[in-house]
Short mmCIF file of N, CA and C in Angstrom, two decimals:
data_model
loop_
_atom_site.label_atom_id
_atom_site.label_comp_id
_atom_site.label_asym_id
_atom_site.label_seq_id
_atom_site.Cartn_x
_atom_site.Cartn_y
_atom_site.Cartn_z
N MET A 1 15.82 -2.83 31.09
CA MET A 1 15.04 -2.40 29.92
C MET A 1 15.88 -3.63 28.82
N LYS A 2 15.31 -4.31 27.91
CA LYS A 2 15.90 -4.88 27.15
C LYS A 2 16.65 -4.23 25.73
N THR A 3 17.50 -5.02 25.17
CA THR A 3 18.75 -4.29 24.37
C THR A 3 17.39 -4.13 22.96
N LEU A 4 17.78 -2.81 22.39
CA LEU A 4 17.11 -2.13 21.61
C LEU A 4 17.69 -2.58 20.14
N ARG A 5 17.14 -2.89 19.06
CA ARG A 5 17.42 -3.12 17.96
C ARG A 5 18.17 -2.01 17.22
N GLY A 6 19.02 -1.99 16.46
CA GLY A 6 19.92 -0.81 15.76
C GLY A 6 21.51 -0.41 16.24
N LYS A 7 21.63 -1.43 17.48
CA LYS A 7 22.98 -0.93 17.82
C LYS A 7 23.91 -1.51 16.87
N GLY A 8 24.83 -0.41 16.58
CA GLY A 8 25.86 -0.44 15.58
C GLY A 8 25.59 -0.49 13.91
N GLU A 9 24.36 -0.29 14.01
CA GLU A 9 23.62 -0.09 12.67
C GLU A 9 23.56 1.09 12.10
N VAL A 10 23.32 1.60 10.84
CA VAL A 10 23.16 3.21 10.29
C VAL A 10 21.24 3.08 10.53
N VAL A 11 21.25 4.28 11.24
CA VAL A 11 19.43 4.35 11.45
C VAL A 11 19.22 5.79 11.05
N LEU A 12 17.90 5.71 10.51
CA LEU A 12 17.14 6.95 10.02
C LEU A 12 16.13 7.15 10.81
N TYR A 13 16.14 8.34 11.91
CA TYR A 13 14.89 8.67 12.45
C TYR A 13 13.92 9.03 11.73
N LEU A 14 12.72 8.52 11.66
CA LEU A 14 11.51 9.25 10.70
C LEU A 14 10.37 10.03 11.37
N ASP A 15 9.96 11.01 11.04
CA ASP A 15 8.91 11.72 11.45
C ASP A 15 7.92 11.45 10.05
N TYR A 16 6.53 11.41 10.24
CA TYR A 16 5.75 11.57 9.19
C TYR A 16 5.09 12.81 8.70
N ASP A 17 4.69 13.62 9.88
CA ASP A 17 4.12 14.81 9.37
C ASP A 17 4.85 15.84 9.29
N GLY A 18 5.14 16.42 8.07
CA GLY A 18 6.20 17.35 7.60
C GLY A 18 7.14 17.04 6.95
N VAL A 19 7.14 15.60 6.91
CA VAL A 19 8.51 14.79 5.95
C VAL A 19 7.56 13.90 4.89
N LEU A 20 6.87 13.12 4.98
CA LEU A 20 6.22 11.93 4.09
C LEU A 20 5.11 13.10 3.73
N HIS A 21 4.36 13.86 4.37
CA HIS A 21 3.22 14.36 3.89
C HIS A 21 3.15 16.24 4.30
N HIS A 22 2.30 16.46 4.02
CA HIS A 22 2.22 18.17 4.71
C HIS A 22 1.99 18.03 6.33
N GLU A 23 2.31 19.07 6.91
CA GLU A 23 2.39 18.85 8.27
C GLU A 23 0.73 19.09 8.77
N ASP A 24 -0.05 19.46 8.38
CA ASP A 24 -1.52 19.73 8.52
C ASP A 24 -2.27 18.48 8.84
N VAL A 25 -2.06 17.57 9.68
CA VAL A 25 -2.71 16.50 9.86
C VAL A 25 -3.81 16.54 10.90
N TRP A 26 -4.84 16.11 10.82
CA TRP A 26 -6.32 16.11 11.95
C TRP A 26 -6.26 14.55 12.50
N TRP A 27 -6.89 14.57 13.08
CA TRP A 27 -7.27 13.24 13.84
C TRP A 27 -8.79 13.18 14.14
N HIS A 28 -9.79 12.35 13.69
CA HIS A 28 -11.32 12.28 13.56
C HIS A 28 -11.39 10.95 14.41
N TRP A 29 -12.03 10.69 15.16
CA TRP A 29 -12.16 9.49 15.89
C TRP A 29 -13.03 8.62 14.77
N ARG A 30 -13.58 8.91 14.23
CA ARG A 30 -14.35 8.11 12.97
C ARG A 30 -14.03 7.97 11.22
N ARG A 31 -13.04 9.42 11.33
CA ARG A 31 -12.58 9.27 10.08
C ARG A 31 -10.90 8.86 10.11
N GLY A 32 -10.48 8.84 11.17
CA GLY A 32 -9.08 8.81 11.44
C GLY A 32 -7.88 9.99 10.96
N ALA A 33 -7.00 9.59 10.47
CA ALA A 33 -6.06 10.74 9.94
C ALA A 33 -6.42 11.44 8.69
N TYR A 34 -6.49 12.50 8.71
CA TYR A 34 -6.57 13.20 7.10
C TYR A 34 -5.89 14.44 6.97
N ILE A 35 -5.51 15.03 6.00
CA ILE A 35 -4.92 16.48 5.94
C ILE A 35 -6.04 17.43 5.48
N ASN A 36 -5.97 18.47 6.42
CA ASN A 36 -7.13 19.74 6.22
C ASN A 36 -6.79 20.33 5.01
N THR A 37 -5.63 20.48 4.39
CA THR A 37 -5.33 21.34 3.27
C THR A 37 -5.55 20.64 2.04
N PRO A 38 -6.42 21.41 1.20
CA PRO A 38 -6.44 20.69 -0.27
C PRO A 38 -5.42 20.61 -0.87
N GLY A 39 -5.17 19.67 -1.68
CA GLY A 39 -4.16 19.39 -2.68
C GLY A 39 -3.01 18.41 -2.26
N TYR A 40 -3.32 18.00 -0.98
CA TYR A 40 -2.16 17.05 -0.18
C TYR A 40 -2.83 15.90 0.15
N ALA A 41 -2.05 14.91 0.23
CA ALA A 41 -2.21 13.52 0.83
C ALA A 41 -1.64 12.91 1.69
N LEU A 42 -2.08 12.08 2.59
CA LEU A 42 -1.28 11.16 3.57
C LEU A 42 -0.10 10.61 2.73
N PHE A 43 0.82 10.68 3.23
CA PHE A 43 2.11 9.75 2.97
C PHE A 43 2.17 9.80 1.39
N GLU A 44 2.37 10.97 0.85
CA GLU A 44 2.30 11.30 -0.69
C GLU A 44 3.98 11.27 -1.03
N HIS A 45 4.55 11.40 -0.16
CA HIS A 45 6.15 11.20 -0.49
C HIS A 45 7.05 10.14 0.10
N THR A 46 6.15 8.97 0.34
CA THR A 46 6.54 7.53 0.39
C THR A 46 7.57 7.29 -0.72
N ASP A 47 7.25 7.11 -1.92
CA ASP A 47 7.71 6.89 -2.98
C ASP A 47 9.28 7.48 -3.17
N LEU A 48 9.40 8.80 -2.63
CA LEU A 48 10.58 9.57 -2.59
C LEU A 48 11.81 8.97 -1.75
N LEU A 49 11.19 8.55 -0.46
CA LEU A 49 12.08 7.97 0.48
C LEU A 49 12.42 6.47 0.23
N GLU A 50 11.46 5.82 -0.51
CA GLU A 50 12.01 4.67 -0.79
C GLU A 50 13.09 4.52 -1.83
N ASP A 51 12.70 5.51 -2.86
CA ASP A 51 13.97 5.71 -3.76
C ASP A 51 15.41 6.05 -3.47
N ALA A 52 15.15 7.05 -2.49
CA ALA A 52 16.28 7.64 -1.94
C ALA A 52 16.95 6.64 -1.08
N LEU A 53 16.28 5.54 -0.33
CA LEU A 53 17.01 4.51 0.59
C LEU A 53 17.12 3.04 -0.38
N SER A 54 16.86 3.34 -1.43
CA SER A 54 16.96 1.42 -2.31
C SER A 54 18.60 1.62 -2.41
N PRO A 55 19.40 2.54 -2.34
CA PRO A 55 20.88 2.30 -2.91
C PRO A 55 21.52 1.78 -1.23
N PHE A 56 20.91 1.87 -0.28
CA PHE A 56 21.35 1.76 0.86
C PHE A 56 20.58 0.57 1.74
N PRO A 57 20.92 -0.52 1.40
CA PRO A 57 19.82 -1.53 2.12
C PRO A 57 20.12 -1.81 3.67
N ALA A 58 21.07 -1.22 4.15
CA ALA A 58 21.24 -1.64 5.23
C ALA A 58 21.03 -0.40 6.60
N VAL A 59 20.09 0.26 6.12
CA VAL A 59 19.79 1.52 6.53
C VAL A 59 18.25 1.14 7.32
N ARG A 60 18.44 1.24 8.44
CA ARG A 60 17.31 0.79 9.44
C ARG A 60 16.47 2.28 9.58
N ILE A 61 14.92 2.04 10.08
CA ILE A 61 14.19 3.25 10.44
C ILE A 61 13.97 2.87 11.81
N VAL A 62 13.68 3.97 12.44
CA VAL A 62 13.09 4.17 13.61
C VAL A 62 12.05 5.20 13.82
N LEU A 63 10.86 5.14 14.14
CA LEU A 63 9.96 5.97 13.76
C LEU A 63 10.25 7.27 15.22
N SER A 64 10.26 8.46 14.82
CA SER A 64 10.20 9.42 15.70
C SER A 64 8.59 10.40 15.52
N THR A 65 7.84 9.82 14.98
CA THR A 65 6.64 10.63 14.75
C THR A 65 5.55 9.99 15.55
N SER A 66 4.53 11.51 16.26
CA SER A 66 3.70 11.49 17.09
C SER A 66 2.75 10.28 16.82
N TRP A 67 2.77 9.71 15.42
CA TRP A 67 1.64 8.54 15.12
C TRP A 67 1.54 7.52 15.96
N VAL A 68 2.93 7.17 16.63
CA VAL A 68 3.13 5.83 17.64
C VAL A 68 2.53 6.21 18.60
N ARG A 69 2.68 7.34 19.14
CA ARG A 69 1.78 7.46 20.49
C ARG A 69 0.37 7.62 20.15
N VAL A 70 -0.43 8.16 19.00
CA VAL A 70 -1.77 8.07 18.76
C VAL A 70 -2.07 7.00 18.33
N LEU A 71 -1.61 6.12 17.60
CA LEU A 71 -2.14 4.94 16.93
C LEU A 71 -1.52 3.41 17.41
N ARG A 72 -0.47 3.55 18.09
CA ARG A 72 0.44 2.75 18.81
C ARG A 72 1.40 2.31 17.59
N TYR A 73 2.31 1.74 18.13
CA TYR A 73 3.60 1.52 17.24
C TYR A 73 3.32 0.39 16.06
N SER A 74 2.57 -0.65 16.14
CA SER A 74 2.19 -1.48 15.14
C SER A 74 1.12 -0.76 14.02
N ARG A 75 0.23 -0.10 14.21
CA ARG A 75 -0.67 0.59 13.48
C ARG A 75 0.07 1.92 12.67
N ALA A 76 1.21 2.41 13.49
CA ALA A 76 2.09 3.58 12.91
C ALA A 76 2.70 2.73 11.50
N VAL A 77 3.60 1.84 11.96
CA VAL A 77 4.23 0.91 10.97
C VAL A 77 3.38 0.52 9.93
N LYS A 78 2.23 -0.11 10.07
CA LYS A 78 1.37 -0.40 8.99
C LYS A 78 0.92 0.60 7.80
N ARG A 79 1.00 1.94 8.30
CA ARG A 79 0.77 3.00 7.31
C ARG A 79 1.94 3.14 6.13
N LEU A 80 3.04 2.55 6.37
CA LEU A 80 4.32 2.83 5.54
C LEU A 80 3.86 1.80 4.29
N SER A 81 4.51 2.13 3.36
CA SER A 81 4.57 0.98 2.01
C SER A 81 5.36 -0.16 2.78
N PRO A 82 5.21 -1.41 2.03
CA PRO A 82 5.89 -2.44 2.44
C PRO A 82 7.40 -2.33 2.35
N ALA A 83 8.20 -1.78 1.39
CA ALA A 83 9.10 -1.73 1.39
C ALA A 83 10.21 -1.01 2.67
N LEU A 84 9.35 0.44 3.19
CA LEU A 84 9.74 0.75 4.29
C LEU A 84 9.41 0.17 5.65
N ARG A 85 8.17 -0.47 5.57
CA ARG A 85 7.92 -1.08 6.70
C ARG A 85 9.16 -2.30 6.76
N GLU A 86 9.56 -2.77 6.03
CA GLU A 86 10.54 -3.88 6.66
C GLU A 86 11.66 -3.23 6.89
N ARG A 87 12.16 -2.09 6.68
CA ARG A 87 13.50 -1.19 7.05
C ARG A 87 13.32 -1.06 8.61
N VAL A 88 11.72 -1.08 9.29
CA VAL A 88 11.33 -0.50 10.54
C VAL A 88 11.74 -1.26 11.80
N ILE A 89 12.71 -0.83 12.59
CA ILE A 89 13.17 -1.42 14.03
C ILE A 89 12.47 -1.08 15.20
N GLY A 90 11.93 -0.04 15.47
CA GLY A 90 11.49 0.52 16.49
C GLY A 90 10.81 1.93 16.51
N ALA A 91 10.76 2.47 17.61
CA ALA A 91 10.33 3.89 17.71
C ALA A 91 11.02 4.69 19.00
N THR A 92 11.06 6.15 19.02
CA THR A 92 11.57 6.41 20.04
C THR A 92 10.87 6.61 21.23
N PHE A 93 9.37 6.63 21.11
CA PHE A 93 8.34 6.22 22.32
C PHE A 93 7.88 4.63 22.28
N HIS A 94 7.96 3.96 23.34
CA HIS A 94 7.31 2.74 23.61
C HIS A 94 6.38 2.90 24.77
N THR A 95 5.43 2.14 24.89
CA THR A 95 4.34 2.36 26.03
C THR A 95 4.87 1.75 27.56
N MET A 96 6.17 1.57 27.97
CA MET A 96 6.65 1.35 29.21
C MET A 96 7.36 2.72 29.52
N MET A 97 7.19 3.76 28.63
CA MET A 97 7.59 5.18 29.14
C MET A 97 6.50 5.96 29.66
N ASN A 98 6.88 6.74 30.21
CA ASN A 98 6.04 7.70 30.90
C ASN A 98 5.53 9.12 29.65
N ARG A 99 4.47 8.67 29.22
CA ARG A 99 3.96 9.35 28.07
C ARG A 99 3.93 11.02 28.46
N SER A 100 3.66 11.37 29.38
CA SER A 100 3.93 13.04 29.81
C SER A 100 4.98 13.61 29.83
N ASP A 101 5.82 12.84 30.50
CA ASP A 101 7.52 13.18 30.46
C ASP A 101 7.86 13.24 29.09
N PHE A 102 7.74 12.11 28.21
CA PHE A 102 8.25 11.97 26.72
C PHE A 102 7.72 13.28 26.24
N GLU A 103 6.35 13.18 26.15
CA GLU A 103 5.85 14.53 25.30
C GLU A 103 6.09 15.83 25.81
N ALA A 104 6.81 15.92 27.06
CA ALA A 104 7.42 17.48 27.35
C ALA A 104 8.65 17.77 26.64
N LEU A 105 9.16 16.72 26.33
CA LEU A 105 10.57 16.75 25.51
C LEU A 105 10.48 17.32 24.34
N PRO A 106 11.28 18.41 23.78
CA PRO A 106 11.34 18.64 22.39
C PRO A 106 11.85 17.59 21.52
N ARG A 107 11.42 17.37 20.24
CA ARG A 107 11.96 16.17 19.38
C ARG A 107 13.24 15.93 19.41
N GLY A 108 14.07 16.98 19.56
CA GLY A 108 15.62 16.48 19.19
C GLY A 108 15.82 16.04 20.68
N MET A 109 15.51 16.06 21.61
CA MET A 109 15.85 15.61 23.07
C MET A 109 15.25 13.98 22.93
N GLN A 110 13.97 13.65 22.14
CA GLN A 110 13.56 12.47 21.98
C GLN A 110 14.19 11.54 20.89
N VAL A 111 14.52 12.20 20.26
CA VAL A 111 15.73 11.43 19.27
C VAL A 111 17.06 11.22 20.13
N LEU A 112 17.46 12.05 20.50
CA LEU A 112 19.03 11.90 21.23
C LEU A 112 18.68 11.11 22.27
N ASN A 113 17.75 11.00 23.23
CA ASN A 113 17.64 10.23 24.34
C ASN A 113 17.54 8.41 23.67
N ASP A 114 16.88 8.46 22.44
CA ASP A 114 17.00 7.26 21.90
C ASP A 114 18.18 6.69 21.13
N VAL A 115 18.68 7.71 20.67
CA VAL A 115 20.59 7.39 20.25
C VAL A 115 21.08 6.76 21.27
N ALA A 116 21.26 7.58 22.53
CA ALA A 116 21.83 6.84 23.77
C ALA A 116 21.55 5.43 24.25
N ARG A 117 20.29 5.36 24.02
CA ARG A 117 19.59 3.75 24.28
C ARG A 117 19.95 2.77 23.29
N ARG A 118 19.81 3.21 22.07
CA ARG A 118 20.21 2.16 20.89
C ARG A 118 21.32 2.17 20.59
N LYS A 119 22.15 3.10 20.46
CA LYS A 119 23.51 3.12 20.00
C LYS A 119 24.10 2.83 18.97
N PRO A 120 23.29 3.73 17.67
CA PRO A 120 23.50 3.21 16.20
C PRO A 120 25.05 3.49 16.23
N ARG A 121 25.52 3.11 15.01
CA ARG A 121 26.64 3.33 14.41
C ARG A 121 26.86 4.71 13.74
N ARG A 122 25.78 5.05 13.02
CA ARG A 122 25.78 6.19 12.48
C ARG A 122 24.26 6.56 12.43
N TRP A 123 23.72 7.86 12.40
CA TRP A 123 22.45 8.21 12.46
C TRP A 123 22.25 9.57 11.68
N VAL A 124 20.93 9.56 11.47
CA VAL A 124 20.50 10.96 10.89
C VAL A 124 19.00 10.88 10.93
N ALA A 125 18.18 12.07 11.14
CA ALA A 125 17.07 12.46 11.21
C ALA A 125 16.60 13.05 10.46
N LEU A 126 15.26 12.48 9.94
CA LEU A 126 14.35 13.62 8.98
C LEU A 126 13.27 14.16 9.53
N ASP A 127 12.99 15.55 9.94
CA ASP A 127 11.99 16.05 10.75
C ASP A 127 12.05 17.32 10.28
N ASP A 128 10.61 17.93 10.39
CA ASP A 128 10.43 19.33 10.20
C ASP A 128 10.35 20.03 11.70
N ASP A 129 10.74 19.55 12.80
CA ASP A 129 10.85 20.24 13.92
C ASP A 129 12.44 19.81 14.66
N ALA A 130 12.72 21.26 14.19
CA ALA A 130 14.31 21.47 14.75
C ALA A 130 14.51 22.00 16.12
N GLU A 131 13.45 21.85 17.07
CA GLU A 131 13.56 22.14 18.35
C GLU A 131 14.36 21.10 19.32
N GLY A 132 15.20 21.42 20.19
CA GLY A 132 15.37 20.61 21.11
C GLY A 132 17.18 20.07 20.54
N TRP A 133 17.75 20.45 19.62
CA TRP A 133 18.75 19.91 19.00
C TRP A 133 19.87 20.46 19.38
N MET A 134 20.66 19.90 20.56
CA MET A 134 21.78 20.41 20.81
C MET A 134 22.99 21.04 19.71
N PRO A 135 23.69 22.05 19.77
CA PRO A 135 24.62 22.26 18.74
C PRO A 135 25.36 21.07 18.19
N GLU A 136 25.82 20.71 18.86
CA GLU A 136 26.82 19.44 18.55
C GLU A 136 26.17 18.05 17.55
N TYR A 137 24.72 18.05 17.77
CA TYR A 137 23.99 16.99 16.99
C TYR A 137 23.42 17.58 16.02
N ARG A 138 23.21 18.96 15.74
CA ARG A 138 22.52 19.56 14.75
C ARG A 138 22.58 19.21 13.33
N ASP A 139 23.75 18.94 13.07
CA ASP A 139 24.09 18.10 11.73
C ASP A 139 23.74 16.93 11.58
N HIS A 140 23.14 16.06 12.38
CA HIS A 140 22.47 14.78 12.05
C HIS A 140 21.04 15.24 11.59
N LEU A 141 20.69 16.37 12.22
CA LEU A 141 19.03 16.70 11.59
C LEU A 141 19.11 16.91 10.13
N ILE A 142 18.12 16.64 9.44
CA ILE A 142 18.08 17.20 8.01
C ILE A 142 16.65 17.45 8.02
N HIS A 143 16.75 19.21 8.23
CA HIS A 143 15.31 19.71 8.60
C HIS A 143 14.31 19.88 7.06
N CYS A 144 13.49 19.60 7.48
CA CYS A 144 12.49 19.53 5.85
C CYS A 144 11.47 20.72 6.09
N ASP A 145 10.89 21.18 5.20
CA ASP A 145 9.88 22.08 5.16
C ASP A 145 8.72 21.37 5.62
N SER A 146 7.93 22.03 6.49
CA SER A 146 6.72 21.44 7.00
C SER A 146 5.51 20.99 5.80
N VAL A 147 5.64 21.86 4.81
CA VAL A 147 4.43 21.80 3.88
C VAL A 147 4.79 20.82 2.78
N LEU A 148 6.36 21.01 2.33
CA LEU A 148 6.86 20.54 1.22
C LEU A 148 7.42 19.08 1.60
N GLY A 149 7.85 18.92 2.56
CA GLY A 149 8.51 17.68 3.57
C GLY A 149 9.44 16.98 2.75
N LEU A 150 9.51 15.88 2.17
CA LEU A 150 10.89 15.41 1.45
C LEU A 150 10.84 15.69 -0.17
N SER A 151 9.66 16.72 -0.42
CA SER A 151 9.88 17.25 -1.73
C SER A 151 10.52 18.39 -1.90
N ALA A 152 10.68 19.14 -0.87
CA ALA A 152 11.42 20.65 -0.79
C ALA A 152 12.84 20.35 -1.50
N PRO A 153 13.49 21.09 -2.15
CA PRO A 153 14.23 21.26 -2.79
C PRO A 153 15.70 21.28 -1.84
N GLY A 154 16.61 20.29 -2.07
CA GLY A 154 17.77 19.93 -1.44
C GLY A 154 17.50 18.73 -0.56
N VAL A 155 16.25 18.50 0.16
CA VAL A 155 16.28 17.71 1.00
C VAL A 155 16.60 16.12 0.96
N LEU A 156 16.36 15.70 -0.39
CA LEU A 156 16.67 14.46 -0.73
C LEU A 156 18.04 14.31 -1.05
N ASP A 157 18.58 15.47 -1.78
CA ASP A 157 20.11 15.35 -2.30
C ASP A 157 20.89 15.27 -0.65
N ALA A 158 20.55 16.01 0.21
CA ALA A 158 20.93 16.06 1.52
C ALA A 158 20.93 14.63 2.33
N LEU A 159 19.82 14.10 2.00
CA LEU A 159 19.71 12.82 2.91
C LEU A 159 20.60 11.51 1.97
N LYS A 160 20.80 11.63 0.48
CA LYS A 160 21.51 10.88 0.06
C LYS A 160 23.28 11.07 0.23
N THR A 161 23.27 12.29 0.33
CA THR A 161 24.94 12.67 0.46
C THR A 161 25.23 12.16 1.95
N ARG A 162 24.34 12.49 3.08
CA ARG A 162 24.51 11.99 4.53
C ARG A 162 25.15 10.41 4.28
N LEU A 163 24.19 9.38 3.70
CA LEU A 163 24.03 8.27 3.59
C LEU A 163 25.36 7.80 2.86
N LEU A 164 25.70 8.51 1.77
CA LEU A 164 26.75 8.12 1.21
C LEU A 164 28.19 8.20 1.93
N HIS A 165 28.04 9.44 2.76
CA HIS A 165 29.01 9.61 3.69
C HIS A 165 29.51 8.61 4.72
N PHE A 166 28.03 7.88 5.33
CA PHE A 166 28.25 7.03 6.38
C PHE A 166 28.77 5.54 5.28
N GLN A 167 28.65 5.48 4.50
CA GLN A 167 28.89 4.26 3.36
C GLN A 167 30.18 4.47 3.64
N HIS A 168 30.68 5.34 2.80
CA HIS A 168 32.29 5.34 2.78
C HIS A 168 33.17 5.64 3.75
N ALA A 169 32.76 6.42 5.07
CA ALA A 169 33.15 6.32 6.48
C ALA A 169 33.71 5.23 6.74
N SER A 170 32.47 4.30 6.76
CA SER A 170 32.68 2.88 7.17
C SER A 170 33.23 1.71 6.18
N ASN A 171 33.45 2.22 5.01
CA ASN A 171 34.09 1.19 4.13
C ASN A 171 33.20 -0.01 4.27
N ASP A 172 32.05 0.22 4.16
CA ASP A 172 30.97 -1.05 4.27
C ASP A 172 30.24 -1.21 2.94
N PRO A 173 30.12 -2.13 2.22
CA PRO A 173 29.83 -2.20 1.09
C PRO A 173 27.98 -1.83 0.74
N GLN A 174 27.49 -1.68 2.24
CA GLN A 174 26.35 -1.45 2.26
C GLN A 174 25.95 0.03 2.77
#
């Protein structure tokens, strides 16, 4: 298997549903993705993530969202804003993997398997799915409310605090 991008870097594992927007996303063959709950929009919290990451230009993004399996990697990336898109270096799932084996794993294990392959220097995950996180890695997860996502109280502060800690721990100007 080829070397994955992100080795020795700071990586943010990013879920879409329940993080960048409400988790109630549905798929229709003609309509595409849509949120079934009134008052919410797809990717409504993208600007919040852009703002939170702007002081940390070295942070790279790995997609840990089911959108990669449904739409494929390139189409899932295109749904992000240009500012976030340029940070994306990969996904936890790729087409060379056994899809059913991957889907059988809880999200925490999907991310931890990618961490083992990618070997980032530091990493954090934004996700509304707390299943499958081994206790010793639980502090890498910033758990989001499935409805409010990034807009939930404390989530953005937790992300910024974690990224500042990474910055100070490495004495890295970025």
